[in-house]
Amino acid sequence: MESRKDQHVRLFEKTYQTHQTNDFDSVRFVHNSLPELSLSKVDSLTTLPFGTWSSPFFINGMTGGSEKTKKINESLAHAAAATGIAIASGSQKAALKDPALHDTFRVLRQVNPNGFIFANIGAELDEEAAKQAIDMLDANGLQVHLNASQEVVMPEGDRDFSSWLKNLERIAHSIDLPVVVKEVGFGMSRATFRRLIDAGVQIIDVAGKGGTNFITIENQRRDRARFDYLQDWGQSTVISMLEAQPYLDQATFFASGGVRHPLDALKGLALGARAIGVSGIFLHTALSSGSEGLITLIEEWKQQMNEIMLLLGCASLDELRRTDLILSGTPDQWARLRGPK
Ligand code: FNR
């Protein structure tokens, strides 16, 4: 029997679309013909509450838990180590129950001994599970994912989400490493930010709609799709970052979900994110071109991000956050309907 983790990767690849449009296309920078800056002065390092990262993007949480996904983790971790960017593990829940699976996650640390690694669990687990997941990887931080939409679409998924906020509160107060609460591709709202911040969560990855879609993937896992009409569920990454505007000084935001190239990443940063998580295109590249292909892509992203910042006349991410953005389409409508607060 093919494991659920292997099915996810296979169906991810089957449904992956290279040129999918999304709400990042409804955000535009204003071209300026006089940048008055030299590339040598551009630095895209990002300042985070726990230190600085020399690049403002990272490989977001994806996989582990089977022999095939161990190989994928090895490839992703090799690219993270070679390029010096941070990486997150996929959900370690299965390995917390079955020590035979530890290796499929530990490989992240074995091939990337000095890199920044996030452990990953779901909010249905408590602070004890969080500590075990961190120890398994000797991790530098923890991601806790919120995947209610995915669970509901799975017939075998959880149907009781009533302990999540309490678990998050306990995790936020008992783990002394950076804790990131993230979605899995359906975005977040103001009401969610308020509750997370009140629970003590300091770093939030909005992980919005626009890229990998777990409702689509779960629908493909069975002969008769459940909820095939629900594929447009959730808030895009751009809309989630618009929702985040009133909270930018109360928490650190990461933007992820549907980031296809360095221009999308820069739009997320200009909307106030301190770092950009990338899953789909990096996984697709690792699967199709191996870790060497992924290393080449990541190095191109680093270079091109600095070149576009040069074009915008921005020497730093602080300056990028102050550039004008023009919204159109759904993000524009959303911003008008929601108002500034
Ligand atoms: C994911 N994602 C994910 N997230 C998480 O927190 N824990 C997990 O175990 C997984 N598993 C997983 C498997 C696969 C195959 C993919 C592609 C993704 C979700 C991921 O972190 C991210 O939120 C979404 O993929 C949206 O980003 P992209 O893919 O549009 O860049």
CSV table of C-alpha atoms and ligand atoms in Angstrom, one decimal, residues 5 8-10 12 16 20 60-64 88-92 105 120-121 143-146 150 182-186 205 207-214 217 237 256-260 277-283, ligand 1:
chain,number,residue,atom,x,y,z
A,5,LYS,CA,3.0,10.8,2.5
A,8,HIS,CA,0.7,13.4,-1.3
A,9,VAL,CA,3.9,13.8,-3.2
A,10,ARG,CA,2.7,11.9,-6.2
A,12,PHE,CA,1.2,17.1,-5.7
A,16,TYR,CA,1.4,20.9,-10.0
A,20,GLN,CA,-0.9,29.1,-12.5
A,60,ASN,CA,8.7,25.4,3.9
A,61,GLY,CA,7.5,22.3,5.7
A,62,MET,CA,6.7,19.3,3.4
A,63,THR,CA,7.5,15.7,4.0
A,64,GLY,CA,9.1,12.7,5.7
A,88,ALA,CA,11.3,23.2,7.7
A,89,SER,CA,10.4,19.5,8.2
A,90,GLY,CA,7.1,18.0,7.2
A,91,SER,CA,4.7,16.9,9.9
A,92,GLN,CA,6.6,14.5,12.3
A,105,PHE,CA,13.1,13.1,9.3
A,120,ASN,CA,6.8,20.5,12.4
A,121,ILE,CA,3.7,19.2,14.2
A,143,GLN,CA,6.4,25.0,13.1
A,144,VAL,CA,2.9,24.2,14.2
A,145,HIS,CA,0.5,23.7,11.3
A,146,LEU,CA,-3.3,24.5,11.2
A,150,GLN,CA,-7.5,19.4,4.8
A,182,LYS,CA,1.3,28.2,10.0
A,183,GLU,CA,-1.5,27.3,7.7
A,184,VAL,CA,-1.0,24.8,4.9
A,185,GLY,CA,-2.3,26.8,1.9
A,186,PHE,CA,-5.6,28.3,2.9
A,205,ASP,CA,3.1,32.1,8.5
A,207,ALA,CA,0.5,30.1,4.1
A,208,GLY,CA,-2.3,31.3,1.8
A,209,LYS,CA,-4.1,30.0,-1.2
A,210,GLY,CA,-2.6,30.4,-4.7
A,211,GLY,CA,-0.2,27.4,-5.0
A,212,THR,CA,-0.3,23.9,-3.6
A,213,ASN,CA,-3.9,23.1,-2.8
A,214,PHE,CA,-4.6,20.3,-0.3
A,217,ILE,CA,-4.8,16.8,-3.5
A,237,THR,CA,-1.4,34.8,0.5
A,256,SER,CA,4.0,31.6,1.9
A,257,GLY,CA,1.6,29.9,-0.5
A,258,GLY,CA,1.8,30.2,-4.3
A,259,VAL,CA,5.2,32.0,-4.4
A,260,ARG,CA,6.4,31.1,-7.9
A,277,GLY,CA,8.2,30.2,2.7
A,278,VAL,CA,8.4,28.2,-0.6
A,279,SER,CA,7.2,24.7,-1.0
A,280,GLY,CA,5.7,23.8,-4.4
A,281,ILE,CA,8.2,25.1,-6.9
A,282,PHE,CA,11.2,23.9,-4.7
A,283,LEU,CA,9.7,20.4,-4.3
B,1,FNR,C1,3.0,20.4,2.4
B,1,FNR,N1,2.7,21.3,3.4
B,1,FNR,C2,2.8,20.9,4.7
B,1,FNR,N2,2.8,21.9,5.7
B,1,FNR,C3,3.0,21.5,7.0
B,1,FNR,O1,3.1,22.4,7.9
B,1,FNR,N3,3.2,20.2,7.3
B,1,FNR,C4,3.3,19.2,6.4
B,1,FNR,O2,3.5,18.0,6.7
B,1,FNR,C5,3.1,19.6,5.0
B,1,FNR,N4,3.1,18.6,4.0
B,1,FNR,C6,3.1,19.0,2.7
B,1,FNR,C7,3.4,18.1,1.7
B,1,FNR,C8,3.5,18.5,0.4
B,1,FNR,C9,3.8,17.4,-0.6
B,1,FNR,C10,3.4,19.8,0.1
B,1,FNR,C11,3.6,20.3,-1.3
B,1,FNR,C12,3.2,20.8,1.0
B,1,FNR,C13,2.2,22.7,3.1
B,1,FNR,C14,3.3,23.7,2.7
B,1,FNR,O3,4.1,24.0,3.9
B,1,FNR,C15,2.7,25.0,2.2
B,1,FNR,O4,2.0,25.6,3.3
B,1,FNR,C16,1.8,24.8,1.0
B,1,FNR,O5,2.4,23.8,0.2
B,1,FNR,C17,1.6,26.1,0.2
B,1,FNR,O6,2.9,26.6,-0.3
B,1,FNR,P1,3.3,26.4,-1.9
B,1,FNR,O7,3.4,24.9,-2.1
B,1,FNR,O8,2.2,27.0,-2.6
B,1,FNR,O9,4.6,27.1,-2.0
